[in-house]
Short mmCIF file of C-alpha atoms in Angstrom, two decimals:
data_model
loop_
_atom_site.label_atom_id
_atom_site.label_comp_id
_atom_site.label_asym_id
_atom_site.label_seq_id
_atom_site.Cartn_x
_atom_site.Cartn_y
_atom_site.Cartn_z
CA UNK A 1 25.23 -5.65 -3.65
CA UNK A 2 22.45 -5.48 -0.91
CA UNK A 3 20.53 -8.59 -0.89
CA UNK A 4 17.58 -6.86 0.10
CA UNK A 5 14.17 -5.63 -2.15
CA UNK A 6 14.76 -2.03 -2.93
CA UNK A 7 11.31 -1.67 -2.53
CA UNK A 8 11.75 -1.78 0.57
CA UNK A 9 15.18 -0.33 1.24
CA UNK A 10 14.06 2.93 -0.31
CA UNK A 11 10.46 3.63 1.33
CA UNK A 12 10.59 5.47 4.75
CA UNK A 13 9.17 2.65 8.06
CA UNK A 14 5.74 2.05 9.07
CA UNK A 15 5.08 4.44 11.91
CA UNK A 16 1.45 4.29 12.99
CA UNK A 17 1.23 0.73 14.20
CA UNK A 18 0.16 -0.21 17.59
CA UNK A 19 2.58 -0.32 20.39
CA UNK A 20 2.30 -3.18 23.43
CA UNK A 21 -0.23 -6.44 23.11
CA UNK A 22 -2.55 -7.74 20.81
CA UNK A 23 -5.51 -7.56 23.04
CA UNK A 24 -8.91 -6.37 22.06
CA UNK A 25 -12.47 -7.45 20.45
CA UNK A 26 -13.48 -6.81 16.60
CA UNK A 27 -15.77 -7.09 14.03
CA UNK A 28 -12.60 -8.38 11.23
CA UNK A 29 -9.62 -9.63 12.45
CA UNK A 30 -7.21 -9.90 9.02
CA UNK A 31 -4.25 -12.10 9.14
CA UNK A 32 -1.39 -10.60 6.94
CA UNK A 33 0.11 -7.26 5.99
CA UNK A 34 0.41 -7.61 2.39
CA UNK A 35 -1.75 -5.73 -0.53
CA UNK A 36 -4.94 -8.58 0.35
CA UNK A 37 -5.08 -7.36 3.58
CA UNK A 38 -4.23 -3.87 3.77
CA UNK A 39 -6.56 -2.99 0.56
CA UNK A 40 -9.30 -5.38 2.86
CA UNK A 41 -8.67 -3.09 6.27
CA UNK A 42 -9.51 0.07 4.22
CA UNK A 43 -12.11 -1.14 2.62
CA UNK A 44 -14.34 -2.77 5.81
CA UNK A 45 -13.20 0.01 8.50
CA UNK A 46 -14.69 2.59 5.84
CA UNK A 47 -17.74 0.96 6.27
CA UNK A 48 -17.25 1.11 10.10
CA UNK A 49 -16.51 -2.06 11.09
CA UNK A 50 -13.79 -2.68 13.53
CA UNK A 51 -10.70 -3.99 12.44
CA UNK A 52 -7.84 -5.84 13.26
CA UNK A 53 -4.74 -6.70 11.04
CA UNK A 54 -1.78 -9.21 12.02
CA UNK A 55 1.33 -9.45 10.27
CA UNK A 56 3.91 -11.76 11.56
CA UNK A 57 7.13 -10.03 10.28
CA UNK A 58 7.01 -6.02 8.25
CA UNK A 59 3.85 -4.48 6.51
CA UNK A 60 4.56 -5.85 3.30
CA UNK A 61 7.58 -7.50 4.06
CA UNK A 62 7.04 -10.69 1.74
CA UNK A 63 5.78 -11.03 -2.16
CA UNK A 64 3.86 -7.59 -1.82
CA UNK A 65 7.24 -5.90 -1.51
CA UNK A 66 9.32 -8.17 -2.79
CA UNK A 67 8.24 -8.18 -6.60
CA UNK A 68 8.83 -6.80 -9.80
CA UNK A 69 7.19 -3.91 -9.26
CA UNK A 70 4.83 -4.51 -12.47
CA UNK A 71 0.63 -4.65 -11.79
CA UNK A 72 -0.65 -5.80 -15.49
CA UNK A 73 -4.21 -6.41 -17.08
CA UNK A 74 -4.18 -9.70 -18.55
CA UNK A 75 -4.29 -13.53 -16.99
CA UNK A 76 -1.38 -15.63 -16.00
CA UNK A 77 -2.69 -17.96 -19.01
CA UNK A 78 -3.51 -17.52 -22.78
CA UNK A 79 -6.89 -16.87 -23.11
CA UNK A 80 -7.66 -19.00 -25.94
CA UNK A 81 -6.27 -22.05 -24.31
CA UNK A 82 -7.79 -21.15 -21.13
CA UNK A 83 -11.31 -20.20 -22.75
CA UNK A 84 -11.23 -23.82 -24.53
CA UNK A 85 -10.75 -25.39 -20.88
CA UNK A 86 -13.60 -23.96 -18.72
CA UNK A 87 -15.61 -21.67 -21.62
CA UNK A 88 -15.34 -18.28 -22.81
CA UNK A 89 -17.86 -16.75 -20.80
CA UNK A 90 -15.75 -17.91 -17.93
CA UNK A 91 -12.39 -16.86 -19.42
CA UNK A 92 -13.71 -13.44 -20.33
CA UNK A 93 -15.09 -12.85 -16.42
CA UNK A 94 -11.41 -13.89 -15.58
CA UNK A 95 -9.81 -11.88 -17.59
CA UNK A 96 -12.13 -9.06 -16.95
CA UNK A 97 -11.05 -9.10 -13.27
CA UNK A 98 -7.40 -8.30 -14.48
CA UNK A 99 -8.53 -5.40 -16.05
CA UNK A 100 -11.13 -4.27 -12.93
CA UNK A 101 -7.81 -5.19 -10.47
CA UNK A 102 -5.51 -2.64 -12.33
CA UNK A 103 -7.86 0.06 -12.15
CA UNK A 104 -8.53 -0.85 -8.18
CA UNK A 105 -5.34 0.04 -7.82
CA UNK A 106 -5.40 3.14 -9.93
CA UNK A 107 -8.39 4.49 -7.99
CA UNK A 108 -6.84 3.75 -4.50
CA UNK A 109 -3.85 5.74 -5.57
CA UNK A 110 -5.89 8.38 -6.44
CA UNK A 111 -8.63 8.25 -3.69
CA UNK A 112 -6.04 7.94 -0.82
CA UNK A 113 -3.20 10.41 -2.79
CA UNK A 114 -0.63 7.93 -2.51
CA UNK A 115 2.90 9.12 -3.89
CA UNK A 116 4.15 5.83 -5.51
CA UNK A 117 5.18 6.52 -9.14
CA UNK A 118 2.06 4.92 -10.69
CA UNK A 119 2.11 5.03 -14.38
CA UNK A 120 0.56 3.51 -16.91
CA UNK A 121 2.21 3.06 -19.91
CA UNK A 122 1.31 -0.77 -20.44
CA UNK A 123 3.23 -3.77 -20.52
CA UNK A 124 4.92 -5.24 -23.54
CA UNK A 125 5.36 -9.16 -23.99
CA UNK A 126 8.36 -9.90 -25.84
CA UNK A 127 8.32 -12.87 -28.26
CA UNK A 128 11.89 -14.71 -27.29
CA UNK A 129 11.45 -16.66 -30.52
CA UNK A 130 10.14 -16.50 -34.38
CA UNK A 131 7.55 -18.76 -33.44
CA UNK A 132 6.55 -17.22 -30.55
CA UNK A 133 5.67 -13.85 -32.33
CA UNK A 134 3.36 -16.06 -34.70
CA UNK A 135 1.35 -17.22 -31.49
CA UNK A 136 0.98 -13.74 -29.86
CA UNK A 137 -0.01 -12.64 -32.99
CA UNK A 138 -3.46 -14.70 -32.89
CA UNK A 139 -3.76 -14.35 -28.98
CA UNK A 140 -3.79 -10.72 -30.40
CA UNK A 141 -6.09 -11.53 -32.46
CA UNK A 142 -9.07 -13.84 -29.97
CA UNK A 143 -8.41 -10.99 -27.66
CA UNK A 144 -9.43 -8.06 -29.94
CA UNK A 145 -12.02 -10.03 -30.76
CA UNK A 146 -13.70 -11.32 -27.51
CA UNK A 147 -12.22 -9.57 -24.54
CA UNK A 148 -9.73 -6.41 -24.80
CA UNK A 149 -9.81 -3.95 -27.40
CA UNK A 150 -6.73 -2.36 -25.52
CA UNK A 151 -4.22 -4.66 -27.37
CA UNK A 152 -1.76 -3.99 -29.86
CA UNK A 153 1.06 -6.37 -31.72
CA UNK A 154 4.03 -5.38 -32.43
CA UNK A 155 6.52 -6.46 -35.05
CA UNK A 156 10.06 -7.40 -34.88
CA UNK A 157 10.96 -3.71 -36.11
CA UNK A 158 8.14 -1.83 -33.97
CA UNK A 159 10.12 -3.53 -30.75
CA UNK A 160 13.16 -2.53 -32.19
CA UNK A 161 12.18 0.94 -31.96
CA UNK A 162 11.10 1.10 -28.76
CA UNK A 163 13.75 -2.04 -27.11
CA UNK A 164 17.14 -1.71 -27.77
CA UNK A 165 18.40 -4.80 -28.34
CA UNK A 166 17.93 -7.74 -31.35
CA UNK A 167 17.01 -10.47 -28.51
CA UNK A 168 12.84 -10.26 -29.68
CA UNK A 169 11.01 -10.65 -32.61
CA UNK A 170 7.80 -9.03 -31.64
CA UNK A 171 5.55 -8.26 -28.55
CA UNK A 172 2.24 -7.78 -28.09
CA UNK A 173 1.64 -4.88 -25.84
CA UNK A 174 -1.18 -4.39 -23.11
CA UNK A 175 -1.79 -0.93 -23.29
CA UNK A 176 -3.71 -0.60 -19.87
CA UNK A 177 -1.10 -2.15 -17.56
CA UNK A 178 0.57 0.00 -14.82
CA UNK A 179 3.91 0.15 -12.47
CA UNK A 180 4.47 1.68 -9.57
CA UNK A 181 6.78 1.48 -6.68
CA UNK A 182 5.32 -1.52 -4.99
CA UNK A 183 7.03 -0.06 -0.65
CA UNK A 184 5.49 3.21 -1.61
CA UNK A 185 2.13 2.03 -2.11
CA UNK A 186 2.18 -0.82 0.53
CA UNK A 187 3.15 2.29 3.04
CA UNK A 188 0.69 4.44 1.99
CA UNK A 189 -2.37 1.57 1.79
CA UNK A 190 -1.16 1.13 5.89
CA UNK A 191 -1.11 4.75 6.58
CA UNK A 192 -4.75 4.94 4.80
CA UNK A 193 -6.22 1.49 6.62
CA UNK A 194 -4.80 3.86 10.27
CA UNK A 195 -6.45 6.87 9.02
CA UNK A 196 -9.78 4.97 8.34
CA UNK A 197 -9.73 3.02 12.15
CA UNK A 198 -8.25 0.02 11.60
CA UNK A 199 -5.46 -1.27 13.73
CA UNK A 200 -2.22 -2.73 12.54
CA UNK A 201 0.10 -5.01 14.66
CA UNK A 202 3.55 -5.67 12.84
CA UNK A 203 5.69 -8.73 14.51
CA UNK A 204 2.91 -10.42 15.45
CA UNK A 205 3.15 -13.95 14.21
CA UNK A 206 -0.01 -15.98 14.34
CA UNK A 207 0.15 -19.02 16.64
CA UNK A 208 -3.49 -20.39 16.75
CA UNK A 209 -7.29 -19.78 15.62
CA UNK A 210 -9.87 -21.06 17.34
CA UNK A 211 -13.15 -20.97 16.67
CA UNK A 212 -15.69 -20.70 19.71
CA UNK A 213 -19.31 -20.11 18.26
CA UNK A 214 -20.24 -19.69 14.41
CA UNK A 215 -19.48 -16.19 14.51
CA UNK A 216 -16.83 -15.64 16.76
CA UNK A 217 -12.65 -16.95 16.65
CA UNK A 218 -10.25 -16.20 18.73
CA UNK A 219 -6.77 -15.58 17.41
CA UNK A 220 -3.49 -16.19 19.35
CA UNK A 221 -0.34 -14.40 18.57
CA UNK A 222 3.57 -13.73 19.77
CA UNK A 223 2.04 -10.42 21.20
CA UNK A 224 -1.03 -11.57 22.80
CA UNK A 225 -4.68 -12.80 21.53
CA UNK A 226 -8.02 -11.06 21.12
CA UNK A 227 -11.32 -11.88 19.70
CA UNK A 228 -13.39 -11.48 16.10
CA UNK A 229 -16.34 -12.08 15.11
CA UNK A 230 -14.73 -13.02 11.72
CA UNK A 231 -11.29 -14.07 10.07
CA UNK A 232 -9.97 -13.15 6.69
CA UNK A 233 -6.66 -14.83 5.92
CA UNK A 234 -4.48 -13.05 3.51
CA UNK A 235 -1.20 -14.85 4.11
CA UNK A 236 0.28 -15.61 0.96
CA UNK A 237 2.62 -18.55 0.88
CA UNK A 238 3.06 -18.48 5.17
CA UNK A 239 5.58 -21.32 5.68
CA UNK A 240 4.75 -20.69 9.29
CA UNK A 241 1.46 -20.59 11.57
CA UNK A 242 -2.03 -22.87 11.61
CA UNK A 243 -2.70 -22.68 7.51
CA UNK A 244 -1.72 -26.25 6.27
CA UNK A 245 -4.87 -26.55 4.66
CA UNK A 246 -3.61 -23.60 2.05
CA UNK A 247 0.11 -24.80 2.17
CA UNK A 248 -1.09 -28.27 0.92
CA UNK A 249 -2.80 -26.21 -2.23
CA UNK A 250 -0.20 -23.65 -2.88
CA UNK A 251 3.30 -24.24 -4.29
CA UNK A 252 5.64 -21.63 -2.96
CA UNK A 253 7.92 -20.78 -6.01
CA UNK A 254 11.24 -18.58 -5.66
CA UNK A 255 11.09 -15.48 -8.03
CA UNK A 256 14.58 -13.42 -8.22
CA UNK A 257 15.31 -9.46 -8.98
CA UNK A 258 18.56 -7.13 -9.31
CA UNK A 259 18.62 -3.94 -9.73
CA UNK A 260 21.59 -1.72 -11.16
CA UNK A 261 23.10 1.16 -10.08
CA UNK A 262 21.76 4.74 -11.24
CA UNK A 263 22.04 5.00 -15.07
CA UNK A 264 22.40 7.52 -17.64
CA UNK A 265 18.97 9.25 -18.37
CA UNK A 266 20.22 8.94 -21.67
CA UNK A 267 21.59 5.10 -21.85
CA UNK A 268 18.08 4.41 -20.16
CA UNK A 269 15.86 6.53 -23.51
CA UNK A 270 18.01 4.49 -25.49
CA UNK A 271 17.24 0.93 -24.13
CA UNK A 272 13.60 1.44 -22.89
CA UNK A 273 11.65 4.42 -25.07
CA UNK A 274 8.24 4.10 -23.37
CA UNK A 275 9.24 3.01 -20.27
CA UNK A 276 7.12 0.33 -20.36
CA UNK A 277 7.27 -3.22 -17.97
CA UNK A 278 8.34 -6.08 -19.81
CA UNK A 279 8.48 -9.62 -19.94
CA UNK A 280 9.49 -12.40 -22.08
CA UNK A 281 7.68 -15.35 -23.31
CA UNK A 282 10.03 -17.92 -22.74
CA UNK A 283 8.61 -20.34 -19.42
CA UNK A 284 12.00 -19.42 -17.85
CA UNK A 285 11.59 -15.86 -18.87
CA UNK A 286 12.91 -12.61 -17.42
CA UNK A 287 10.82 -9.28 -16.85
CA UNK A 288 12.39 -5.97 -16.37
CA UNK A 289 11.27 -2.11 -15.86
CA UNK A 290 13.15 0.84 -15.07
CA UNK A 291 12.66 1.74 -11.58
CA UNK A 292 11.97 6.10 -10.90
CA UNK A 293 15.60 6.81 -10.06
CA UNK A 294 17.03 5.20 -13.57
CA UNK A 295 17.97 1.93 -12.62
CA UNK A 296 16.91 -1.19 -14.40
CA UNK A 297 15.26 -3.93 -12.69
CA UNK A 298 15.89 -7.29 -14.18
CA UNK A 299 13.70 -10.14 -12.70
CA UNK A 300 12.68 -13.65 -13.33
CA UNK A 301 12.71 -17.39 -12.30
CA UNK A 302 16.30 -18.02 -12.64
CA UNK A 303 16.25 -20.78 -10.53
CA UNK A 304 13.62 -22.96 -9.21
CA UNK A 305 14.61 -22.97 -5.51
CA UNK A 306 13.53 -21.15 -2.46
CA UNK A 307 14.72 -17.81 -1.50
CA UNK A 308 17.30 -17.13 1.38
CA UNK A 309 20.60 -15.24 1.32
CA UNK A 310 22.64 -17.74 0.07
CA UNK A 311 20.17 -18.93 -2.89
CA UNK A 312 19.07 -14.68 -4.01
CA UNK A 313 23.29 -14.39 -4.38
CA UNK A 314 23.56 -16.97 -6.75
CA UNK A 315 19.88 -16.07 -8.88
CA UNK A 316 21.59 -12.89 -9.04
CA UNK A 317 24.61 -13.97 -10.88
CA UNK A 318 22.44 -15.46 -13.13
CA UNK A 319 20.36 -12.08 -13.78
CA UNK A 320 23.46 -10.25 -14.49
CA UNK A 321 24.32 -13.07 -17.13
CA UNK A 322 21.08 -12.67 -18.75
CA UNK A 323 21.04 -8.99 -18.09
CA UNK A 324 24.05 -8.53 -20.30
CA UNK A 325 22.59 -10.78 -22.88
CA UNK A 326 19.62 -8.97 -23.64
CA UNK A 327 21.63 -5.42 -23.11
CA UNK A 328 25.03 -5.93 -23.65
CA UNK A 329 25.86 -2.07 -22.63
CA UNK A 330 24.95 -2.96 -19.45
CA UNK A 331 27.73 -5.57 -19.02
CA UNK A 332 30.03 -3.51 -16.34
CA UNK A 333 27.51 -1.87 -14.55
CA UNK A 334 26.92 -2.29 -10.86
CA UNK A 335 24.24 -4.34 -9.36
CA UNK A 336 22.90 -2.59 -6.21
CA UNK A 337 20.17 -4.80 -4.66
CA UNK A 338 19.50 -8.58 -5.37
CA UNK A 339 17.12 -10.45 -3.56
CA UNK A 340 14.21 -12.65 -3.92
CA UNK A 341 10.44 -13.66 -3.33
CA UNK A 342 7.89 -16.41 -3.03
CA UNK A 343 5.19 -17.05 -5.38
CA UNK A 344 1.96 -18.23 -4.05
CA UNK A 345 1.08 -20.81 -6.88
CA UNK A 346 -1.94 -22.56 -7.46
CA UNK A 347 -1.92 -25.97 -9.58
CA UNK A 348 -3.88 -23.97 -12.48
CA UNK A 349 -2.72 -20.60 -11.68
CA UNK A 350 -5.77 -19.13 -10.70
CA UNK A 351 -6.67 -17.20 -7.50
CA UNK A 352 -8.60 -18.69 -4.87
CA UNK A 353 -11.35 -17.36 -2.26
CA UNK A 354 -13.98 -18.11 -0.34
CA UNK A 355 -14.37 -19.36 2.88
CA UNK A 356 -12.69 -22.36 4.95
CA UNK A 357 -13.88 -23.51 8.08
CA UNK A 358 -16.09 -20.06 8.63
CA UNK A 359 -12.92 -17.75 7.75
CA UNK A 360 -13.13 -16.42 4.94
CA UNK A 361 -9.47 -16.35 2.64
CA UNK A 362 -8.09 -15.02 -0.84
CA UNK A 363 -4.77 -16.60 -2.16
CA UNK A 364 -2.88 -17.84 -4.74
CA UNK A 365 -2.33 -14.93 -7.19
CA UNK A 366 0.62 -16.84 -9.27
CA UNK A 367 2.59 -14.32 -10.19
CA UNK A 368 0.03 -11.75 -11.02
CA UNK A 369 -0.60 -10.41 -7.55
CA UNK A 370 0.62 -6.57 -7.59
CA UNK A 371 -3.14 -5.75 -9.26
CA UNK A 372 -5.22 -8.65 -8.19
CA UNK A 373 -4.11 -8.88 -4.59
CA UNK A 374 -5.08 -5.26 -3.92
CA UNK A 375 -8.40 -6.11 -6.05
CA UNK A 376 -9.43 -9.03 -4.10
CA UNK A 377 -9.23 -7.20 -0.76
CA UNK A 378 -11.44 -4.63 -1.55
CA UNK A 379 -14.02 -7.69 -3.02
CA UNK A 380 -13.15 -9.85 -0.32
CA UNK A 381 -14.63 -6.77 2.09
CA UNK A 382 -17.76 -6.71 -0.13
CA UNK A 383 -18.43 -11.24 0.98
CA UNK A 384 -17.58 -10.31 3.99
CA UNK A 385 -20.23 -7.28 4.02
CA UNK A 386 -23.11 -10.25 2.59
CA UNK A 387 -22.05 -9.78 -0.84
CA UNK A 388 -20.94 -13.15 -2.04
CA UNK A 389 -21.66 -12.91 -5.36
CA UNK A 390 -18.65 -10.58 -5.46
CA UNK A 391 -15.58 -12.76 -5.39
CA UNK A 392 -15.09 -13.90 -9.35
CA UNK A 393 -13.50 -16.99 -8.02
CA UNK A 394 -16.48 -18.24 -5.87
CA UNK A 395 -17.23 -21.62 -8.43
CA UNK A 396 -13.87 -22.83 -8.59
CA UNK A 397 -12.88 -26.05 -6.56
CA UNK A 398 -9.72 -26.26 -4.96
CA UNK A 399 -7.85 -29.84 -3.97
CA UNK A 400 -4.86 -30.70 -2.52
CA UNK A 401 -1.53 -30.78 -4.77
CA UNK A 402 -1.05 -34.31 -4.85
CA UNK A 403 2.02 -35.17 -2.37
CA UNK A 404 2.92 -31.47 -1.63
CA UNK A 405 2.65 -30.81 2.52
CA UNK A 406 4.18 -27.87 2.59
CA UNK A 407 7.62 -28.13 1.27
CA UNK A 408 8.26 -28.08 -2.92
CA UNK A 409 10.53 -30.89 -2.81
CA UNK A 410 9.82 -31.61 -6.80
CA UNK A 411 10.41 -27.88 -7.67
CA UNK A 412 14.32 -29.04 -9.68
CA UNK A 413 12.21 -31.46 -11.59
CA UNK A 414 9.63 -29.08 -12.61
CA UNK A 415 12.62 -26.51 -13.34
CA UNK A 416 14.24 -29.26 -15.52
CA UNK A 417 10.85 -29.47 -17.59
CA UNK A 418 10.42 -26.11 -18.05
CA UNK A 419 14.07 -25.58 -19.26
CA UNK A 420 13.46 -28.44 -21.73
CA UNK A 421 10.22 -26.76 -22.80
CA UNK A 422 12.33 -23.68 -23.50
CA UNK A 423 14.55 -25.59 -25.55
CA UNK A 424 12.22 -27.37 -28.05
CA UNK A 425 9.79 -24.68 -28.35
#
């Protein structure tokens, strides 16, 4: 068992970065390697800016490449609750971003021919319980109504037919949703931001920013320092580096995925008919997909700890446990990969952007970053082009997590409610 992503164990290395030191002066200088930034560096050096990208470890070496490969339409909330909280001409925009992120991602794999297995045969939410069923069934229901006609529900038989196993009692299914092979696509968004001008530094950790006029910052690195007229941060949960303004407003969240061996074509048409990405509705939830060489990908929050070697090895003994559960044909098979992620979370799970100090940032995707990270670069480009009124996000405030400085230290406690949650509902 490799306790490593297989997104990233099965895509071929980044070959066009630069070689030697960080030296140089730009228009952009973009700090991060993931989906934000890459999708951001072909977006602003198409418009012939210069640009710069940092990443302090792999092009996307952290959550970009380290997820479950899913990139859905839909918000991280239920829209009803979240259109009685700030309004439903809010909660439609919101949601209406999902749906514009999905197909950002569809046209870039298009535009720049990018061979990643992107399909889209939508994403099915599983009801885990009776009750559950009963409240996707009037999310269904607001949604058809107000904000996507491109929703089904599903009954306890309809899943049936399509799932094979007797764990769910309905889903409701978001036709428009996509997966893809999430190294494939971060390789081919780097080649494409090289082919359009912009230049990418790998292992080149970001020590400093200073700002020296309005318009102008200097960044220091491992490799060297140069000079930008402006910053876009697009770091994700960085534990390391000069952002503890952002680490004071995200909670970094461990996420966990195995993946089995090759399976039977056969076993696979069985289990999953439509191929579809799936998730569950319990708050400690799995999601799962089968991956384009037949193996199933079983992911979720098994734990709430951090991810290292030692902590992915033990999530992953709890995947295989509720692996089997769900598919019980699946108990002896062999679990390749196992490793795990950070989520960037935000107190109410929405994204933030703007601007900070002159630099301008977009963060905090909570789960639901495949689609809305690649989305949010390409807006992000358009602010920093003049366009403000771009970035869906703009209005939304964003204070400190009350005594949170970096490190989760309550993250059992919050586990411990969840699981309760679980239990009574």
């Amino acid at each position: 068992m490799k306790l490593e992503s297989y997104w990233l164990d099965t895509v071929s290395t980044f070959k066009n970065g630069e070689q030697g030191n960080v030296s140089g002066q730009y228009d952009v200088a973009i700090v991060g390697g993931g989906f934000t930034g890459l999708s951001a560096a072909i977006a602003l050096a198409k418009q012939g800016l210069s640009v710069v990208l940092l990443e302090g470890g792999k092009m996307v070496g952290e959550a970009s490449g380290r997820n479950g490969g899913q990139c859905n339409a839909g918000l991280a909330h239920d829209y009803a609750s979240l259109a009685e909280k700030i309004g439903t001409d809010k909660a439609r925009a919101f949601y209406h971003s999902y749906i514009d992120a999905v197909d950002t991602v569809a046209d870039l794999v298009k535009e720049e021919a990018i061979d990643c297995d992107f399909t889209r045969n939508g994403r099915l939410k599983l009801a885990a319980k009776p009750a559950h069923y009963d409240k996707l069934a009037r999310a269904h229901d607001r949604l058809v109504a107000e904000v996507d006609p491109n929703v089904r529900i599903l009954t306890a038989g309809e899943v049936r037919g399509e799932v094979g196993t007797n764990q769910f009692h309905g889903g409701l299914l978001q036709t428009t949703s996509a997966q893809m092979h999430m190294g494939k696509f971060g390789l081919g968004l780097a080649d494409a931001a090289v082919k359009y001008g912009a230049k990418l530094y790998e292992n080149a950790m970001v020590t400093g920013i200073d700002r020296l006029s309005v318009d102008r910052y200097q960044i220091t690195s491992n490799r060297g320092s140069l000079v930008a007229n402006k910053v876009f941060l697009a770091t994700g949960s960085s534990a390391k580096g000069p952002f503890q303004y952002f680490r004071r407003r995200l909670v970094s969240v461990g996420s966990f995925i195995v993946v089995t061996e090759p399976l039977a074509p056969e076993l696979l048409a069985r289990l999953l008919v439509e191929k579809r990405s799936y998730v569950t509705t319990k708050n400690i939830g799995n999601y799962f997909r089968i991956t384009p060489d037949n193996r199933l990908l079983f992911g979720g929050r098994a734990r709430f700890a951090m991810s290292n070697p030692s902590s992915d090895e033990k999530s992953g003994h709890i995947l295989r446990a509720s692996m089997a559960e769900v598919f019980p044909e699946l108990r002896n098979v062999r679990i390749d990969y196992c490793w795990g992620g950070l989520v960037d979370m935000t107190a109410d799970r929405l994204p933030r952007a703007g601007q900070h100090e002159g630099m301008y940032y977009s963060l905090g995707y909570s789960g639901h970053g495949v689609q809305m990270s690649t989305h949010m670069g390409k807006v992000m480009a358009k602010v920093i082009m003049g366009d403000e009124a771009a970035n869906p996000w703009r209005e939304l405030d964003w204070p400190s997590v009350p005594g949170h400085f970096g490190k989760p230290w309550f993250l059992p406690f919050v586990g411990a409610y969840y699981r309760f949650q679980d239990l009574i509902h």
